[in-house]
Coordinates of C-alpha atoms and ligand atoms in Angstrom, one line a residue:
X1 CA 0.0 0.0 0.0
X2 CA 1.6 3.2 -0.4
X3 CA 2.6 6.0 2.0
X4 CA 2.8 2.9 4.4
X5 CA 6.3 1.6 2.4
X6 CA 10.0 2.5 3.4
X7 CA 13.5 2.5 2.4
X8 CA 16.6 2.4 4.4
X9 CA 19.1 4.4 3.1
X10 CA 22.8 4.3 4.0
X11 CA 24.8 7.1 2.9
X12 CA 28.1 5.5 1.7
X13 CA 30.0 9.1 -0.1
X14 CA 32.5 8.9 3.0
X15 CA 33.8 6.2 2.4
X16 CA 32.6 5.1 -2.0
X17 CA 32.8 8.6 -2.4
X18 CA 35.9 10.1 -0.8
X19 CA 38.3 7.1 -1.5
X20 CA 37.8 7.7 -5.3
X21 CA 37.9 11.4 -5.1
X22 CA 40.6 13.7 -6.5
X23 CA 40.8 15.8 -4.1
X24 CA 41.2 15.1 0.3
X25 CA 38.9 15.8 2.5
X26 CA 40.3 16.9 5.5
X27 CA 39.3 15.1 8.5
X28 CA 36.8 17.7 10.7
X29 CA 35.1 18.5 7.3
X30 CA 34.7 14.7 7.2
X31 CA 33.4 15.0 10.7
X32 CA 31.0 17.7 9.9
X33 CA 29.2 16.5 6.8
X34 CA 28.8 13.2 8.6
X35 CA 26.8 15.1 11.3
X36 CA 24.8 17.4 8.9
X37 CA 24.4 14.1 6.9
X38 CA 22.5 12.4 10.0
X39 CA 21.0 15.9 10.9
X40 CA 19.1 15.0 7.3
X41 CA 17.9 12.2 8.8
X42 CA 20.4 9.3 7.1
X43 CA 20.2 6.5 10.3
X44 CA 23.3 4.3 8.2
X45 CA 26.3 5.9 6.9
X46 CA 29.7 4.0 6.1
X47 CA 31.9 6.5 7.2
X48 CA 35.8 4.2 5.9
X49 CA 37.3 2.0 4.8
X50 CA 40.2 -0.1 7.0
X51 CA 42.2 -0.6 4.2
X52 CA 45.9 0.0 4.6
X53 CA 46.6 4.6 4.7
X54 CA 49.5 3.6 1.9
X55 CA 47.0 2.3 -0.7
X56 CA 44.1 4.6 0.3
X57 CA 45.5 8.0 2.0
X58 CA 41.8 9.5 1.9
X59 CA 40.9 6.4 4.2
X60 CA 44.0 6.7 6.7
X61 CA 41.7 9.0 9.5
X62 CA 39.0 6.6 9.4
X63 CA 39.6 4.9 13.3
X64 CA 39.3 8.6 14.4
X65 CA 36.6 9.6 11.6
X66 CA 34.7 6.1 13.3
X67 CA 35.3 7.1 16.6
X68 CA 33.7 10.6 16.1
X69 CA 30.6 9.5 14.3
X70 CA 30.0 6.8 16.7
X71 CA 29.1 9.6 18.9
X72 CA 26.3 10.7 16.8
X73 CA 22.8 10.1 18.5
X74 CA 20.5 7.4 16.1
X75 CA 23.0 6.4 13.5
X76 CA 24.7 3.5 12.7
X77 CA 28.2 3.6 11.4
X78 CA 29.8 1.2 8.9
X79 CA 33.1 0.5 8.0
X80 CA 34.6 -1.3 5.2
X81 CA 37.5 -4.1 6.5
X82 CA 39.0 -5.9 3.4
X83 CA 40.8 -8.5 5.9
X84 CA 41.1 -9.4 9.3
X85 CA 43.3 -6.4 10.0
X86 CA 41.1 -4.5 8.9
X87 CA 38.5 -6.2 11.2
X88 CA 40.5 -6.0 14.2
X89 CA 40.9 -2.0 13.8
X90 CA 37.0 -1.6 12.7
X91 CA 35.9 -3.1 16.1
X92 CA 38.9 -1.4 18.1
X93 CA 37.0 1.9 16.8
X94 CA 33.6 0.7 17.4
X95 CA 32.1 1.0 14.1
X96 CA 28.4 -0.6 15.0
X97 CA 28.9 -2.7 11.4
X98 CA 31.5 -3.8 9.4
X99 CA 31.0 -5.1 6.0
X100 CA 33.4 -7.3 3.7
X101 CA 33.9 -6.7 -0.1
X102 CA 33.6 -10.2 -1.3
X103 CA 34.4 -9.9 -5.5
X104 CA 32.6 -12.5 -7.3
X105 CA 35.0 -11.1 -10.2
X106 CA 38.4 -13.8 -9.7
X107 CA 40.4 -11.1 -11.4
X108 CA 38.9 -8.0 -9.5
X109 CA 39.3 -9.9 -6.0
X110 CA 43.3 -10.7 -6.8
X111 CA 43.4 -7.4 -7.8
X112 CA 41.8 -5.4 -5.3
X113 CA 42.5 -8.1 -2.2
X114 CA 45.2 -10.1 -3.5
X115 CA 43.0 -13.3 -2.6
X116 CA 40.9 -15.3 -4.6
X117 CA 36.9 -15.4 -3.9
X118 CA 37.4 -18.4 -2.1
X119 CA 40.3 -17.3 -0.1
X120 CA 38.0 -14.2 0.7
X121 CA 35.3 -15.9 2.2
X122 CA 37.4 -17.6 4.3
X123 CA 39.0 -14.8 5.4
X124 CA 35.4 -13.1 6.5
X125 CA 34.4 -16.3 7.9
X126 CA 37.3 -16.2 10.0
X127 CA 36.6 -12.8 11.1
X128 CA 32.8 -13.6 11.9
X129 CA 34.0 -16.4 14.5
X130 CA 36.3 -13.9 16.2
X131 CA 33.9 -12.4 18.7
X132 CA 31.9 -9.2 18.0
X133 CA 29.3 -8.2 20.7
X134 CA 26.9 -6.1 19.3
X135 CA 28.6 -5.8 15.7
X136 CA 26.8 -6.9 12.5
X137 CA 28.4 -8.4 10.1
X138 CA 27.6 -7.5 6.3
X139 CA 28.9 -9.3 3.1
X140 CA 28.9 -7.5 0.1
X141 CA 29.2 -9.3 -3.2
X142 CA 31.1 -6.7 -5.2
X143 CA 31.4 -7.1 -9.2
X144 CA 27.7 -9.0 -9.4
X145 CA 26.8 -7.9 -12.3
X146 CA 30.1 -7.7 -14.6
X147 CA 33.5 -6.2 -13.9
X148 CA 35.9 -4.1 -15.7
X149 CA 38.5 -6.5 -16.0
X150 CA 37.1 -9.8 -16.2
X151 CA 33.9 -8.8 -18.3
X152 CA 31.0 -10.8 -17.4
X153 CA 30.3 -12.6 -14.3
X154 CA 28.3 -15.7 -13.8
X155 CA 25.9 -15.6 -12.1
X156 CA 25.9 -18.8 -10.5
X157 CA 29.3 -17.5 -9.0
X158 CA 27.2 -14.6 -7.3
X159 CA 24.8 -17.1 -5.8
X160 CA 27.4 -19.5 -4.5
X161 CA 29.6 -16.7 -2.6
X162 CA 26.2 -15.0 -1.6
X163 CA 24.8 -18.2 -0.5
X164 CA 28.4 -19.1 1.4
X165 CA 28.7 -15.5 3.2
X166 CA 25.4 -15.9 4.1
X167 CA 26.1 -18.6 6.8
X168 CA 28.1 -16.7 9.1
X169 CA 26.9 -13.0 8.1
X170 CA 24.4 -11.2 9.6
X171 CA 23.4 -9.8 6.2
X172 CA 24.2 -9.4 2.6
X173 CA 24.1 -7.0 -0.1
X174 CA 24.9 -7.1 -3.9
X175 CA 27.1 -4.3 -5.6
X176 CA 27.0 -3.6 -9.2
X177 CA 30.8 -1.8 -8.4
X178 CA 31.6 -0.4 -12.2
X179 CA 28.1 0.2 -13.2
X180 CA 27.4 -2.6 -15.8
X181 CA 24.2 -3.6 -14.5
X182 CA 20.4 -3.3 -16.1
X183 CA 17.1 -3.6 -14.7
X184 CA 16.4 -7.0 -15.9
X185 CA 19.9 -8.3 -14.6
X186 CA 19.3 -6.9 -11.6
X187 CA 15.9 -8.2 -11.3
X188 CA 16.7 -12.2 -12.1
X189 CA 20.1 -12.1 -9.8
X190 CA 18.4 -10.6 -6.6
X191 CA 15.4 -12.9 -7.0
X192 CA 17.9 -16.5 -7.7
X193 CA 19.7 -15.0 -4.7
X194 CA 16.8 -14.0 -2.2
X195 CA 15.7 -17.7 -3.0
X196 CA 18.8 -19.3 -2.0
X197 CA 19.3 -17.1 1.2
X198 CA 15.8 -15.4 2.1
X199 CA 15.6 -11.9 4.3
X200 CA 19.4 -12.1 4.7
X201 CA 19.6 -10.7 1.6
X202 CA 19.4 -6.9 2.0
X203 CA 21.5 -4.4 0.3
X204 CA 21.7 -3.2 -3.5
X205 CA 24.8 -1.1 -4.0
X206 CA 24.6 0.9 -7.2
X207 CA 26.6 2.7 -9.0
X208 CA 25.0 5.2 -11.7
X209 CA 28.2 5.2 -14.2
X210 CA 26.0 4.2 -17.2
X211 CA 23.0 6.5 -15.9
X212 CA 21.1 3.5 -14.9
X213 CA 21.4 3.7 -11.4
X214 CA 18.3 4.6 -10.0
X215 CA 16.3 2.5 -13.1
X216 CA 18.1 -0.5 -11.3
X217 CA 17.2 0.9 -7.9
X218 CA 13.6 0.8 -9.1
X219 CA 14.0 -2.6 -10.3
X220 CA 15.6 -3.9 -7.1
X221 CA 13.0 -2.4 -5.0
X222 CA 10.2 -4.4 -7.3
X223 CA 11.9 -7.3 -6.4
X224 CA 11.6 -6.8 -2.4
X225 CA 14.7 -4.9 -1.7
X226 CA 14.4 -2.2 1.0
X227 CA 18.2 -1.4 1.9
X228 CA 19.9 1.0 -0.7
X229 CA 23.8 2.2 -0.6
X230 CA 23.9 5.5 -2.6
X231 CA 26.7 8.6 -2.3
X232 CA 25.7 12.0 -2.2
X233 CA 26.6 14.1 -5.1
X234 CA 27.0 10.8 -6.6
X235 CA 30.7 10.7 -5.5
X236 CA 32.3 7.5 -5.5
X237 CA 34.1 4.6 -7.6
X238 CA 36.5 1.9 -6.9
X239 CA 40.3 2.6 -7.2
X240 CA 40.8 -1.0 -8.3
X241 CA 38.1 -1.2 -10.8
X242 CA 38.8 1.2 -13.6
X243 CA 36.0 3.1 -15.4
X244 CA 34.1 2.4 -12.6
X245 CA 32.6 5.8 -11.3
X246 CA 30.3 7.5 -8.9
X247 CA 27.3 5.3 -6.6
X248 CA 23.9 5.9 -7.2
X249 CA 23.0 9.9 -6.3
X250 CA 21.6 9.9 -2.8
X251 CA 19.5 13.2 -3.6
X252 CA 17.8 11.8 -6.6
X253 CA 17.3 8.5 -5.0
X254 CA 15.5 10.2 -1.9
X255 CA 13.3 12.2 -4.4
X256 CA 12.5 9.0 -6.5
X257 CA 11.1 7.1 -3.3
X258 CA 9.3 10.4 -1.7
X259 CA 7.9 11.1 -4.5
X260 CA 6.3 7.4 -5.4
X261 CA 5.0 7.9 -1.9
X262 CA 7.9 5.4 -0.2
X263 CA 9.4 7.2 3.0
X264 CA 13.0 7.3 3.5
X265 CA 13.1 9.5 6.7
X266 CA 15.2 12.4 5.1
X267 CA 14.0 15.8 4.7
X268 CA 15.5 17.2 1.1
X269 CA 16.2 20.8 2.9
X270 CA 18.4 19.0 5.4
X271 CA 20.3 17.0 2.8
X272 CA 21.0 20.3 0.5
X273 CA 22.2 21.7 4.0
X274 CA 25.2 18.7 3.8
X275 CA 25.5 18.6 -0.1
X276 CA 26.7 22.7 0.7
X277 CA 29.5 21.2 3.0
X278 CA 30.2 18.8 0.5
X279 CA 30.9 21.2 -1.6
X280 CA 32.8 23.7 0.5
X281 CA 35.2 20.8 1.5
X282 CA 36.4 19.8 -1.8
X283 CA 35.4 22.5 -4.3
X284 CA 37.5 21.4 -6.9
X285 CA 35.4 18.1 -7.3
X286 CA 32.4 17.2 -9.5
X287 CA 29.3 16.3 -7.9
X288 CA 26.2 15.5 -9.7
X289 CA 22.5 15.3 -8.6
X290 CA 19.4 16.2 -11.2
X291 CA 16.8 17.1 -8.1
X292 CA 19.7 19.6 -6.2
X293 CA 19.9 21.1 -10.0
X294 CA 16.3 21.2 -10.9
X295 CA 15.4 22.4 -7.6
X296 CA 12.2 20.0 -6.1
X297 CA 8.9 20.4 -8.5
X298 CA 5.9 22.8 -7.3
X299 CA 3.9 21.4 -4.8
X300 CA 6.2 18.6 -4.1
X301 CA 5.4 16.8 -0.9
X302 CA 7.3 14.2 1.1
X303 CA 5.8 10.7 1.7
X304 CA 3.7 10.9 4.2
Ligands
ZN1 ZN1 30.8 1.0 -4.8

């Protein structure tokens, strides 16, 4: 019925965003568009990545960047760990979730983990038997739907490594990293996914580098799926993927859903409030976003 449907989104331009950025954000500006972020009502943002500062320098203030928004009333803050190191300083911080990057691409995952997908599961499986009070546990099938260096991915592969993460995570989410996806794709692989491993499928990650991003959005919301990863300003990419570029825009997404009537719990003022510290922070970068241009329509009103 609608007005009575919701999203969750989780805001995921601190850490998508940033780490493919030109340009640093220094660490309070990080702190501060986190907060005005939440102030716009985001309850889930993924704030870092613990991947090592040499290979990622816009990630290296992430502990303290974790540590900071953890202290922000109502949200829940993710960070990335791409091994058990990266684990071990996630829940040192406190980040209240932690989510793996699982490549169902064999060449992306040597590339970007040096491990193989099956080494990688491993490796998260060992993590989720260290213990964790209180921390959920997300893996994220990166590369789902085709990768820049491999080319297509089976889809059977997805379903295996979903269905094997699924065991020992609390959740799962499927990320179309470079942007190859379509509707229909994304359609048939959520659904032969969601019937192998039910409601702990959760998450689509999008990225919008072919302009399809919120057309697959749509589509993974037809097929039952409530969580949604997106960046604002439509920031982001993947340093080891290239041609991959930015997520899925946050802005548009939350006027998509408010304006079919689906609540998302953020107020469009609010979020232009944190798009304008966005901006400030890192001038010299492009950000994107059709609604923010267009301005809302007349008369526009929020899902109520
Ligand atoms: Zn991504």
């Amino acid at each position: 019925m609608a007005g009575m449907d919701r999203v969750h989104i989780c805001e995921v331009g601190p850490r998508d965003g940033l780490q493919n950025a030109h340009h640093l954000m220094p660490t309070e500006a990080k702190k501060a568009w986190i907060a005005a972020l939440a102030a716009a009502g985001l309850k889930e943002i993924e704030v870092g990545s613990f991947v090592p500062p040499k290979l990622i320098p816009a990630m290296a203030d992430t502990a303290e960047v974790v540590k900071y928004s953890i202290g922000i009333k109502d949200l829940k803050v993710v960070a990335l760990a791409p091994n058990l190191k990266g684990f071990q300083r996630a829940l040192e911080a406190g980040a209240h979730k932690i989510t793996f990057p699982v490549s169902a691409s064999r060449k992306h995952s040597e590339s970007n983990v040096r491990m193989t997908p099956e080494q990688m599961i491993e490796e998260v499986r060992k993590c989720a038997q260290l213990p964790h009070p209180g921390v959920e546990i997300e893996g994220a099938v990166s590369t789902a739907f085709g990768c820049t260096m491999q080319g297509e991915v089976p889809e059977d592969d997805v379903v295996r490594i979903a269905s094997a993460l699924a065991e020992f995570c609390d959740c799962v989410a499927l990320a179309d990293t470079v942007g190859y996806a379509n509707p229909a794709q994304i359609k048939r692989v959520f659904r032969k996914v969601k019937h192998q491993i039910g409601s702990k499928l959760e998450a689509a990650h999008l990225h919008n580098t072919r302009g399809l991003g919120l057309a697959n959005a749509l589509a993974a919301y037809e097929e039952g799926v409530r969580h949604f990863d997106s960046s604002m300003g439509g920031l982001g990419g993947c340093p080891f993927a290239p041609g991959a570029s930015g997520n899925v825009i946050t802005e548009d997404l939350v006027f998509m859903f408010e304006s079919m009537g689906v609540k998302t719990g953020i107020d469009f003022q609010k979020l232009m409030v944190a798009r304008d510290l966005l901006r400030k922070a890192i001038p010299q970068e492009p950000i994107y976003g059709h609604t923010p241009e267009a301005g809302l329509p007349k008369g526009f009103r929020a899902a109520a």
